[in-house]
Amino acid sequence: MKAYVRHIGIIDIYGNTHGVSFTEGVNVVTGKSSTGKSAILDIFDYCLGSSIFTPPKHGVTAEYGSLYFVVINLERSSLLLARGKDLKKAFLKEDLDSKFELLEDITEDSFEDSGFLPINIFRKNLGRYFGLTLTTTEENNELRSFRTNQTKLPSPSVRSFSSFILQQQNLIANKFALFYRFEEKEKKDQAIEHFKYFAGFVTPEYYSLKQRENELNAKHRALLLSIKKITEQEEKFENELKDLLRQYRAASGSELKIGNIHAITSNPHIALERLLITPVQTNSESEEYKKLRAAEERVLASQVASLRRSQNKLSDIRSSIRLTQDIYHPEHLKALPESLKIEENKCPFCNSQNPNILESANKLSDAIDWLNTKLKQSHYMRDSLEERKNEIIKEINGIKEKIKSTEDSIKKIDKDTEDIAKLKTQYEVSLKIKTRIEILLENAVDNERKRINEELVQINAEIKSIKKTLHEKFNLYEKKKEAEEFIKTTMNSIGVNFDFEEFYKPLNLHFSLDTFDLWHETEDGMRVLLRSMGSGANWLSSHLTLFLSLLKYFCSLKERCRIPTILLLDQPSQVYFPRTDYGDAFNAYELSEKSLESEAVLVDHNLQSVQNMYTQLVNFCEETTKETGITPQIIVADHADNLTLGSGFSFESLVRARWRTHSKGLVDLDKVTSSK
């Protein structure tokens, strides 16, 4: 999103306005240490809704600051943002008439009490100016129930912007971290997740579709589980039906002709219709009772035989387990030899060699080795036997259930015979069984499986339609792949002009949008992650190369991107000039580290590297403007000054503030003194 910072400033406790004004392109605030350069980034982050403000507690920024403000210019308006010492409130005001074009136009009167909002409302309202209208990034509502208090996932907000915009002093050359706030895993995960929304890969419709897709998938799983239960019920129905049909044959002496088992199970309503019109027919001379009972007894005999075999197996396995436990008992192992030692292999009388002793000793040694190996393996054998024991016990329990079922079937056949013997007619007993079959079929007529299958067809069709829409409208995989390729190409194009060591040439940097990891890939495919790259110059160059590439990518997206095209860098030259700067002028020699290398050569090399860095920043902004039509803004707070840039660029034209005297800084002490 095209935007740039117009002002960053402070209203002091006396009502005076202090600050710096900026333009598009490269802006430099230079000066000695403790003048408030780093506070520029702190104020910007604070006014974007940070929950903390981190200026030095004893510095003038904290001592004299009453209100901290930022003005951001958008396409058609500007925003005045401000925070006081109250962390729970923030000020937001839109300016449509360029009232805040000049820094001096911003006074205490610019901040009406009505403009101060609770911080959560402030963040939401500010986000709307950047197109952040999404209320949730939830893709699967089912997962929400597993979170503490069933909280929603945080929606994209301006707070995630800071990770892509700010490179503080302790971060810009850090080998362990690339992004601000990523030391907190939750915030890292949020920034990575929100990137696809910030970059315009997805819209709110995407999340609605994903929620619906996951709801349907959950329903699909539930229906499949229902079918599994129905299958179990159908098996139970089939077994009960077989049992009743056998009882009917035994009691009536005739077959109930309503179809075979498969036909009845598949279409119970047809079988019920046939049953209702089929009269009870009895055959007193039939021997079906005897045949059925004999068949059940044969089944029972086979089952009992299987039970005995399994019980014998279980007994053998338990004996084997006890044996291995006894063998492996520590007391028994103590008595077993571990090795064999032959003291003498000669005849004591004639002093001749005795080969038999050596041969026997070798055999005994082999036997000892074999025994020790087996003993070492015995606990593995015992574990295997325990598994087999559990399998056999499970098998025995299954056989016992089958035996009980067969015995119950025999009892039912016998009971029907007893009922006839108790003065009930054969017809009455047969009719009673037929009635039970009728009830069983009536309960099965409501074909739940058919309804579920029809619903599954509808769900599958809707899921397929959603997947098609997600692919055609969003296709995240391809968009991420294209973005990674753009960033990779840009990094390697920009990076060749930065201060990478020879080992990393030719430069082959990669960046993952799934993990936000940066690495150099060697010719043999080895990944060298940032933390393994070596010197501070490599770390600084990696940070600059990546963030410039991201900035260019945001510019290329134009209005589709919700991240403002702004980058703030704090003390990038510290890698080359790490010493504290309290001089009245920038002195490269005094700020350089001592080295065994000739100091003059070292300082000259470092100075050239810093001058090249600024040259590349200006060149980057010009090239990006030509290619995308949007001029990015880069604000650099640094102590480097009076540099000679290449390509005809002027360092002085980049300087927006220079703080070298005692009173000059983000807070102008002369103003403060005159107001006391």
XYZ file of C-alpha atoms in Angstrom:
676
model
C 0.000 0.000 0.000
C 1.403 3.349 -1.007
C 2.100 5.313 2.177
C 4.958 7.161 3.829
C 5.801 8.742 7.165
C 5.502 12.542 7.047
C 6.478 13.390 10.619
C 7.683 11.681 13.780
C 7.763 13.873 16.843
C 7.143 14.761 20.464
C 5.059 17.333 22.316
C 7.121 18.146 25.405
C 5.815 18.827 28.903
C 5.836 22.577 28.117
C 3.772 22.216 24.948
C 6.630 22.587 22.446
C 6.724 20.500 19.255
C 9.886 18.558 18.383
C 10.429 16.142 15.556
C 11.612 15.279 12.078
C 9.850 15.525 8.715
C 10.379 12.974 5.970
C 9.674 12.436 2.276
C 9.414 9.418 0.006
C 12.677 7.705 -0.898
C 15.716 7.561 1.396
C 15.720 9.738 4.547
C 18.660 9.944 6.947
C 18.703 11.149 10.535
C 22.349 11.354 11.582
C 23.999 12.365 14.806
C 25.990 11.276 17.794
C 24.839 8.798 20.426
C 22.052 9.570 22.925
C 20.359 12.190 20.755
C 17.144 10.241 20.132
C 17.848 8.587 16.783
C 16.667 5.150 17.933
C 13.651 6.760 19.606
C 12.322 7.545 16.121
C 11.699 3.815 15.599
C 10.345 3.424 19.133
C 7.853 6.265 18.651
C 6.740 4.905 15.295
C 6.125 1.444 16.807
C 4.434 2.916 19.884
C 2.058 4.981 17.748
C 1.204 1.871 15.733
C -0.263 0.358 18.885
C 2.647 -1.343 20.637
C 1.837 -2.326 24.202
C 5.218 -1.040 25.400
C 7.371 2.055 24.845
C 11.113 1.600 25.240
C 13.012 4.899 25.165
C 15.913 5.150 27.662
C 14.347 5.774 31.088
C 16.809 8.535 31.907
C 16.988 10.057 28.409
C 15.515 13.400 27.384
C 12.888 11.665 25.236
C 11.336 10.043 28.286
C 12.102 12.938 30.636
C 10.506 15.719 28.601
C 8.093 13.820 26.369
C 4.407 14.326 27.098
C 2.892 13.119 23.826
C 4.489 11.116 21.011
C 3.077 11.387 17.505
C 3.413 10.151 13.934
C 1.843 11.500 10.752
C 1.411 8.980 7.921
C 0.493 10.199 4.452
C -1.874 7.911 2.548
C -3.084 8.161 -1.043
C -5.797 10.768 -0.399
C -5.401 11.795 3.234
C -3.080 11.653 6.198
C -3.374 10.147 9.658
C -2.284 11.743 12.901
C -1.449 9.062 15.475
C -0.379 9.788 19.035
C 0.220 8.168 22.406
C 0.824 9.614 25.834
C 2.168 7.840 28.897
C -1.189 6.054 29.263
C -0.603 2.673 27.616
C -4.332 1.953 27.436
C -5.230 4.794 25.038
C -4.128 6.150 21.674
C -5.097 9.078 19.453
C -6.308 8.757 15.860
C -7.373 11.531 13.531
C -7.743 11.630 9.751
C -6.691 14.786 7.927
C -8.267 15.411 4.519
C -7.107 19.029 4.146
C -3.312 18.754 4.579
C -3.484 20.502 7.956
C -0.456 18.562 9.147
C 1.793 19.040 6.130
C 4.219 21.094 8.220
C 5.661 19.880 11.525
C 4.955 23.201 13.249
C 1.262 22.840 12.404
C 1.070 20.048 14.985
C 0.512 21.493 18.441
C -1.124 20.489 21.703
C -4.414 21.770 20.297
C -4.269 19.161 17.520
C -5.133 16.422 20.005
C -8.730 16.668 21.188
C -9.737 14.454 24.084
C -12.425 12.811 21.933
C -9.733 11.452 19.618
C -8.170 9.276 22.329
C -9.538 5.739 22.063
C -9.078 2.525 24.034
C -6.061 0.815 22.517
C -7.989 -2.176 21.125
C -10.491 0.114 19.342
C -7.628 2.325 18.138
C -5.907 -0.652 16.502
C -9.108 -1.757 14.762
C -9.921 1.751 13.510
C -6.354 2.310 12.314
C -6.380 -1.037 10.532
C -9.384 -0.011 8.443
C -7.297 2.686 6.721
C -5.014 -0.090 5.491
C -7.865 -2.347 4.414
C -7.692 -4.599 7.467
C -11.366 -5.497 7.779
C -10.975 -9.223 8.398
C -12.443 -10.258 11.746
C -10.924 -13.748 11.914
C -8.292 -15.919 10.275
C -10.001 -19.035 11.583
C -9.972 -21.733 8.912
C -11.268 -24.506 11.125
C -13.810 -23.569 13.797
C -13.550 -27.090 15.221
C -10.017 -26.328 16.488
C -11.270 -23.354 18.465
C -12.941 -25.643 21.002
C -9.503 -26.991 21.978
C -8.106 -23.563 22.895
C -8.171 -22.015 26.339
C -11.539 -20.295 26.820
C -12.286 -21.172 23.160
C -10.629 -17.925 22.029
C -10.583 -16.885 18.382
C -7.350 -16.581 16.447
C -6.099 -12.964 16.388
C -7.213 -11.120 13.268
C -4.642 -9.260 11.115
C -3.829 -5.875 12.609
C -1.348 -3.033 12.256
C 0.712 -4.673 14.984
C 1.895 -7.299 12.526
C 3.106 -4.501 10.202
C 6.008 -3.728 12.502
C 7.650 -7.080 11.740
C 7.988 -6.073 8.076
C 8.809 -2.394 8.642
C 11.198 -2.135 11.600
C 14.849 -3.172 11.826
C 16.060 -1.941 15.206
C 19.665 -1.535 16.289
C 19.806 -4.926 18.024
C 18.154 -6.665 15.062
C 19.571 -5.248 11.844
C 22.749 -7.351 11.977
C 21.432 -10.151 14.196
C 22.437 -13.639 13.080
C 19.705 -15.404 15.050
C 16.679 -13.270 14.159
C 15.427 -11.549 11.039
C 12.104 -10.097 12.119
C 10.987 -7.868 14.959
C 8.731 -9.618 17.539
C 9.664 -13.100 16.274
C 11.271 -13.994 19.607
C 7.680 -14.662 20.710
C 6.507 -17.772 18.853
C 2.869 -16.717 18.969
C 3.617 -13.403 17.247
C 5.889 -15.087 14.722
C 3.154 -17.561 13.818
C 0.638 -14.714 13.536
C 2.855 -12.685 11.193
C 3.498 -15.704 8.959
C -0.193 -16.628 8.923
C -1.314 -13.040 8.278
C 1.159 -12.506 5.429
C -1.124 -14.138 2.873
C -3.835 -11.640 3.789
C -1.465 -8.660 3.897
C -0.080 -9.589 0.477
C -3.559 -9.887 -1.011
C -3.302 -13.627 -1.667
C -6.657 -14.104 0.071
C -9.800 -12.160 0.939
C -12.414 -12.710 3.673
C -14.175 -15.062 1.236
C -11.178 -17.419 1.465
C -11.632 -17.865 5.212
C -15.378 -18.370 4.842
C -14.772 -21.066 2.244
C -12.090 -22.757 4.351
C -14.392 -22.754 7.391
C -17.182 -24.273 5.342
C -14.813 -26.855 3.832
C -13.604 -27.915 7.279
C -17.179 -28.032 8.608
C -18.117 -30.337 5.731
C -15.021 -32.481 6.302
C -15.979 -32.840 9.971
C -19.525 -33.777 8.994
C -18.164 -36.217 6.422
C -16.076 -37.927 9.117
C -19.101 -38.086 11.437
C -21.264 -39.663 8.732
C -18.596 -42.243 7.932
C -18.536 -43.072 11.628
C -22.320 -43.407 11.530
C -22.045 -45.803 8.600
C -19.572 -47.848 10.624
C -22.107 -48.032 13.444
C -24.868 -48.886 10.972
C -22.696 -51.663 9.560
C -22.335 -53.041 13.076
C -26.106 -52.758 13.561
C -26.685 -54.506 10.222
C -24.416 -57.355 11.286
C -26.379 -57.635 14.505
C -29.657 -57.488 12.538
C -28.433 -60.194 10.169
C -27.407 -62.497 13.028
C -30.744 -61.995 14.835
C -32.646 -62.602 11.599
C -30.726 -65.828 10.879
C -31.431 -66.987 14.400
C -35.177 -66.267 14.148
C -35.468 -67.925 10.738
C -33.784 -71.045 12.153
C -36.148 -71.014 15.118
C -39.127 -70.686 12.763
C -37.938 -73.675 10.729
C -37.413 -75.700 13.895
C -40.815 -74.781 15.340
C -42.957 -74.925 12.192
C -41.077 -77.549 10.247
C -41.187 -75.347 7.120
C -39.209 -72.553 5.458
C -40.361 -68.927 5.711
C -40.069 -67.821 2.086
C -39.335 -64.094 2.200
C -35.955 -64.142 0.435
C -32.361 -64.994 1.262
C -30.439 -63.184 3.994
C -28.613 -60.809 1.614
C -31.849 -59.789 -0.130
C -33.642 -59.231 3.181
C -30.767 -57.132 4.614
C -30.547 -55.008 1.463
C -34.313 -54.425 1.160
C -36.027 -55.096 4.509
C -39.225 -53.297 3.387
C -39.755 -55.804 0.520
C -39.131 -58.703 2.871
C -41.647 -57.191 5.322
C -44.299 -56.939 2.605
C -43.741 -60.604 1.715
C -43.835 -61.616 5.350
C -47.188 -59.884 5.951
C -48.859 -61.871 3.162
C -47.164 -65.176 4.030
C -49.326 -67.394 6.265
C -47.836 -69.564 8.999
C -47.511 -73.115 7.739
C -46.664 -75.993 10.032
C -45.499 -79.518 9.354
C -45.797 -81.747 12.394
C -43.910 -84.558 10.712
C -40.888 -82.432 9.838
C -37.551 -83.221 11.417
C -36.144 -79.683 10.905
C -35.874 -79.352 14.684
C -33.507 -82.311 14.875
C -31.470 -81.178 11.866
C -31.028 -77.653 13.194
C -30.169 -78.814 16.668
C -27.672 -81.336 15.313
C -26.088 -78.648 13.118
C -25.758 -76.292 16.098
C -24.230 -79.092 18.182
C -21.649 -79.758 15.452
C -20.775 -76.060 15.418
C -20.523 -76.113 19.218
C -18.216 -79.141 19.152
C -15.933 -77.429 16.624
C -15.852 -74.267 18.735
C -15.032 -76.191 21.921
C -12.204 -77.957 20.086
C -10.815 -74.589 18.943
C -11.050 -73.339 22.514
C -9.050 -76.308 23.817
C -6.328 -75.813 21.184
C -6.019 -72.128 22.039
C -5.930 -72.862 25.768
C -3.116 -75.380 25.165
C -1.187 -72.727 23.201
C -1.658 -70.268 26.040
C -0.366 -72.808 28.546
C 2.764 -73.442 26.434
C 3.448 -69.722 26.051
C 3.116 -69.120 29.793
C 5.560 -71.955 30.448
C 8.039 -70.413 27.991
C 7.716 -67.029 29.688
C 8.423 -68.559 33.106
C 11.451 -70.365 31.649
C 12.978 -67.206 30.169
C 12.402 -65.396 33.458
C 14.227 -68.153 35.348
C 17.141 -68.235 32.895
C 17.570 -64.480 32.923
C 17.396 -64.221 36.722
C 20.510 -62.348 37.999
C 21.340 -65.117 40.503
C 21.520 -67.674 37.708
C 23.589 -65.445 35.458
C 26.270 -65.031 38.133
C 27.190 -68.705 37.862
C 27.598 -68.650 34.083
C 31.093 -68.131 32.572
C 31.668 -65.170 30.291
C 34.906 -66.429 28.716
C 37.423 -69.289 28.676
C 41.105 -68.966 29.485
C 43.649 -71.767 28.690
C 46.673 -71.548 30.970
C 48.747 -74.419 29.472
C 48.562 -76.375 26.228
C 51.573 -78.777 26.716
C 52.060 -82.260 28.194
C 53.675 -81.872 31.639
C 55.895 -84.980 31.100
C 57.138 -84.840 27.517
C 56.497 -81.126 26.973
C 54.781 -81.820 23.637
C 51.804 -79.793 22.282
C 48.332 -81.251 22.948
C 45.956 -80.194 20.108
C 42.929 -81.920 21.705
C 42.880 -79.503 24.622
C 42.920 -76.477 22.300
C 40.177 -77.913 20.085
C 37.965 -78.671 23.091
C 38.654 -75.235 24.521
C 37.589 -73.594 21.243
C 34.355 -75.585 21.201
C 33.657 -74.637 24.806
C 34.423 -71.000 24.041
C 32.006 -71.057 21.094
C 29.359 -72.629 23.317
C 29.835 -69.922 25.960
C 29.530 -67.174 23.313
C 26.375 -68.774 21.921
C 24.820 -69.104 25.365
C 25.636 -65.500 26.305
C 24.172 -64.259 23.015
C 20.967 -66.190 23.621
C 20.798 -64.926 27.184
C 21.112 -61.348 25.954
C 18.263 -61.995 23.562
C 16.028 -63.645 26.140
C 14.289 -60.464 27.301
C 13.432 -59.664 23.667
C 12.036 -63.190 23.351
C 10.051 -62.641 26.536
C 8.564 -59.420 25.155
C 7.582 -61.267 21.973
C 5.972 -64.054 24.009
C 4.010 -61.500 26.050
C 2.567 -60.089 22.823
C 1.652 -63.567 21.586
C 0.094 -64.374 24.990
C -2.186 -61.323 24.718
C -3.183 -62.323 21.175
C -4.118 -65.853 22.321
C -6.117 -64.525 25.291
C -8.028 -62.268 22.904
C -8.595 -65.245 20.593
C -9.879 -67.400 23.501
C -12.325 -64.679 24.590
C -13.670 -64.476 21.035
C -14.193 -68.245 20.870
C -15.974 -68.180 24.247
C -18.382 -65.543 22.929
C -19.131 -67.714 19.886
C -19.698 -70.770 22.132
C -22.131 -68.787 24.267
C -23.985 -67.640 21.149
C -24.260 -71.236 19.864
C -25.410 -72.495 23.248
C -28.055 -69.743 23.347
C -29.241 -70.790 19.899
C -29.616 -74.426 21.062
C -31.481 -73.242 24.161
C -33.921 -71.261 22.012
C -34.595 -74.298 19.805
C -35.170 -76.396 22.920
C -37.398 -73.706 24.442
C -39.663 -73.667 21.393
C -39.989 -77.460 21.714
C -40.814 -77.073 25.421
C -43.453 -74.447 24.570
C -45.165 -76.928 22.260
C -44.966 -79.536 24.990
C -46.675 -77.080 27.422
C -49.956 -77.428 25.535
C -49.098 -74.567 23.097
C -49.789 -75.515 19.534
C -47.087 -75.695 16.926
C -48.932 -72.931 15.097
C -48.892 -70.592 18.121
C -45.140 -71.012 18.631
C -44.467 -70.482 14.932
C -46.714 -67.394 14.865
C -44.898 -65.940 17.856
C -41.550 -66.314 16.072
C -42.997 -64.847 12.867
C -44.219 -61.828 14.855
C -40.715 -61.298 16.227
C -39.339 -61.414 12.658
C -41.955 -58.847 11.642
C -40.898 -56.465 14.452
C -37.239 -56.890 13.527
C -37.954 -56.025 9.888
C -40.098 -53.008 10.821
C -37.207 -51.564 12.820
C -34.887 -52.036 9.847
C -37.216 -50.508 7.238
C -35.969 -46.960 7.914
C -32.877 -47.264 5.747
C -30.485 -44.885 7.500
C -27.594 -46.012 5.323
C -29.360 -44.817 2.180
C -30.024 -41.381 3.695
C -26.413 -41.054 4.838
C -25.067 -42.113 1.455
C -27.218 -39.494 -0.241
C -25.967 -36.860 2.220
C -22.359 -37.946 1.625
C -22.847 -37.472 -2.112
C -24.094 -33.908 -1.494
C -21.230 -33.130 0.901
C -18.604 -34.484 -1.503
C -20.072 -32.386 -4.299
C -19.968 -29.222 -2.157
C -16.392 -29.927 -0.980
C -15.341 -30.433 -4.595
C -16.980 -27.123 -5.555
C -15.236 -25.287 -2.682
C -11.858 -26.762 -3.612
C -12.380 -25.652 -7.189
C -13.256 -22.105 -6.072
C -10.260 -21.970 -3.721
C -7.976 -23.101 -6.520
C -9.402 -20.774 -9.174
C -9.740 -17.676 -6.979
C -6.834 -18.020 -4.584
C -4.456 -20.900 -5.432
C -2.231 -20.191 -2.456
C 0.453 -22.642 -3.520
C 1.071 -20.886 -6.837
C 0.875 -17.392 -5.323
C 3.391 -18.301 -2.622
C 5.630 -19.914 -5.198
C 5.503 -16.807 -7.420
C 6.147 -14.515 -4.442
C 9.118 -16.600 -3.272
C 10.542 -16.555 -6.781
C 10.125 -12.746 -6.975
C 11.805 -12.265 -3.584
C 14.589 -14.729 -4.427
C 15.335 -13.078 -7.782
C 15.273 -9.610 -6.218
C 17.520 -10.640 -3.305
C 20.163 -12.088 -5.609
C 19.958 -9.081 -7.919
C 20.288 -6.593 -5.050
C 22.650 -8.703 -2.954
C 25.515 -8.768 -5.459
C 26.052 -5.077 -4.661
C 26.254 -5.602 -0.904
C 29.157 -6.658 1.282
C 28.906 -10.482 1.194
C 32.069 -12.555 1.615
C 33.574 -14.425 -1.334
C 32.249 -17.778 -0.075
C 28.699 -16.591 -0.872
C 29.476 -15.697 -4.473
C 27.745 -16.388 -6.733
C 24.985 -15.354 -4.349
C 22.060 -17.784 -4.157
C 19.730 -16.565 -1.413
C 16.343 -18.171 -0.764
C 13.440 -17.176 1.489
C 10.531 -19.364 2.601
C 7.086 -17.826 3.119
C 6.089 -20.913 5.124
C 8.807 -20.587 7.772
C 10.273 -17.108 7.085
C 13.765 -18.634 7.009
C 16.553 -17.143 4.907
C 19.452 -19.191 3.572
C 22.197 -19.293 0.954
C 22.219 -22.447 -1.144
C 25.587 -23.704 -2.363
C 26.187 -25.272 -5.763
C 25.986 -28.757 -4.244
C 22.577 -27.991 -2.690
C 23.719 -27.384 0.900
C 21.698 -24.798 2.837
C 23.666 -22.219 4.832
C 21.240 -20.560 7.258
C 21.746 -16.984 8.416
C 23.114 -18.014 11.824
C 25.853 -20.025 10.093
C 26.942 -17.339 7.673
C 29.759 -15.846 9.679
C 30.692 -12.179 9.872
C 28.562 -9.179 10.821
C 28.871 -7.857 7.267
C 27.112 -11.003 5.992
C 24.351 -10.680 8.593
C 23.793 -6.999 7.813
C 23.823 -7.635 4.066
C 21.339 -10.490 4.503
C 18.929 -8.326 6.509
C 19.140 -5.427 4.063
C 18.841 -7.655 1.014
C 15.765 -9.470 2.354
C 13.906 -6.389 3.601
C 14.575 -4.394 0.451
C 13.280 -7.342 -1.580
C 10.140 -7.540 0.562
C 9.687 -3.780 0.218
C 9.956 -4.021 -3.565
C 7.501 -6.912 -3.566
C 4.994 -4.835 -1.569
C 5.407 -2.001 -4.079
C 4.829 -4.397 -6.983
C 1.514 -5.497 -5.451
C 0.310 -1.875 -5.348
C -3.215 -1.518 -3.927
C -3.498 -5.291 -3.371
C -0.911 -5.072 -0.574
C -2.085 -3.925 2.838
C 1.405 -3.317 4.268
C 2.612 0.302 3.865
C 5.710 0.652 1.689
C 7.898 1.912 4.540
C 11.149 0.599 6.037
C 12.893 1.987 9.138
C 16.545 1.044 9.782
C 18.440 1.796 12.973
C 22.251 2.100 13.009
C 23.099 -0.128 10.006
C 26.688 1.194 9.995
C 27.313 -0.174 13.511
C 28.735 -3.352 11.946
C 31.607 -1.278 10.560
C 31.745 1.483 13.207
C 30.603 -0.177 16.453
C 32.040 2.269 18.984
C 29.854 4.767 20.817
C 29.812 8.108 19.026
C 30.034 11.233 21.163
C 32.003 13.396 18.733
C 31.019 16.760 17.322
C 31.549 15.243 13.880
C 31.458 11.741 12.431
C 34.971 10.239 12.617
C 35.309 6.857 10.920
C 38.773 6.232 12.401
C 37.649 6.706 16.013
C 34.538 4.556 15.606
C 36.263 1.563 13.954
C 37.358 -1.547 15.829
C 41.090 -2.005 16.243
C 42.513 -4.729 14.030
C 45.775 -6.458 13.219
C 45.158 -5.262 9.703
C 46.445 -1.808 8.891
C 43.982 0.555 10.549
C 43.989 2.965 7.624
C 43.149 0.134 5.216
C 40.456 -1.196 7.524
C 38.812 2.199 8.016
C 38.942 2.860 4.305
C 37.318 -0.497 3.548
C 34.614 0.026 6.183
C 33.888 3.529 4.969
C 33.591 2.308 1.385
C 31.178 -0.426 2.527
C 28.955 2.099 4.347
C 29.024 4.537 1.426
C 28.124 1.696 -0.933
C 25.258 0.674 1.381
C 23.681 4.141 1.150
C 24.321 4.290 -2.584
C 22.451 0.995 -2.988
C 19.539 2.247 -0.849
C 19.079 5.313 -3.072
C 19.535 3.262 -6.230
C 16.970 0.736 -4.945
C 14.329 3.444 -4.438
C 14.880 4.882 -7.918
C 14.774 1.471 -9.621
C 11.671 0.421 -7.683
C 9.892 3.646 -8.648
C 10.657 3.001 -12.334
C 9.508 -0.638 -12.186
C 6.421 -0.346 -9.981
C 5.323 3.300 -10.120
C 5.548 3.514 -6.326
C 8.403 5.174 -4.482
C 9.147 3.307 -1.250
C 10.248 5.151 1.865
C 13.394 4.193 3.783
C 14.176 6.028 7.029
C 17.691 5.447 8.411
C 18.799 6.527 11.880
C 22.616 6.393 11.932
C 25.794 8.059 13.140
C 27.457 7.816 9.713
C 27.690 11.279 8.113
C 29.287 13.322 5.353
C 29.543 10.287 3.094
C 30.568 10.329 -0.542
C 28.040 8.260 -2.481
C 28.429 6.671 -5.872
C 26.335 7.072 -9.052
C 26.235 10.845 -8.581
C 23.994 10.656 -5.497
C 24.332 13.269 -2.772
C 24.322 12.164 0.854
C 23.453 15.667 2.011
C 20.202 15.555 0.029
C 19.138 12.577 2.134
C 19.733 14.160 5.543
C 16.525 15.242 7.304
C 18.171 15.991 10.654
C 21.731 16.266 11.971
C 22.215 16.188 15.727
C 25.810 16.834 16.743
C 25.745 19.738 19.177
C 24.956 19.452 22.891
C 21.389 20.766 22.644
C 20.357 19.240 19.352
C 18.448 15.980 19.211
C 14.927 14.660 18.780
C 14.117 16.903 21.746
C 15.563 20.384 21.129
C 16.918 21.329 24.551
C 17.110 25.017 23.606
C 13.305 25.038 23.249
C 12.884 23.223 26.544
C 15.221 25.598 28.378
C 13.481 28.702 27.050
C 10.119 27.317 28.221
C 11.161 26.586 31.800
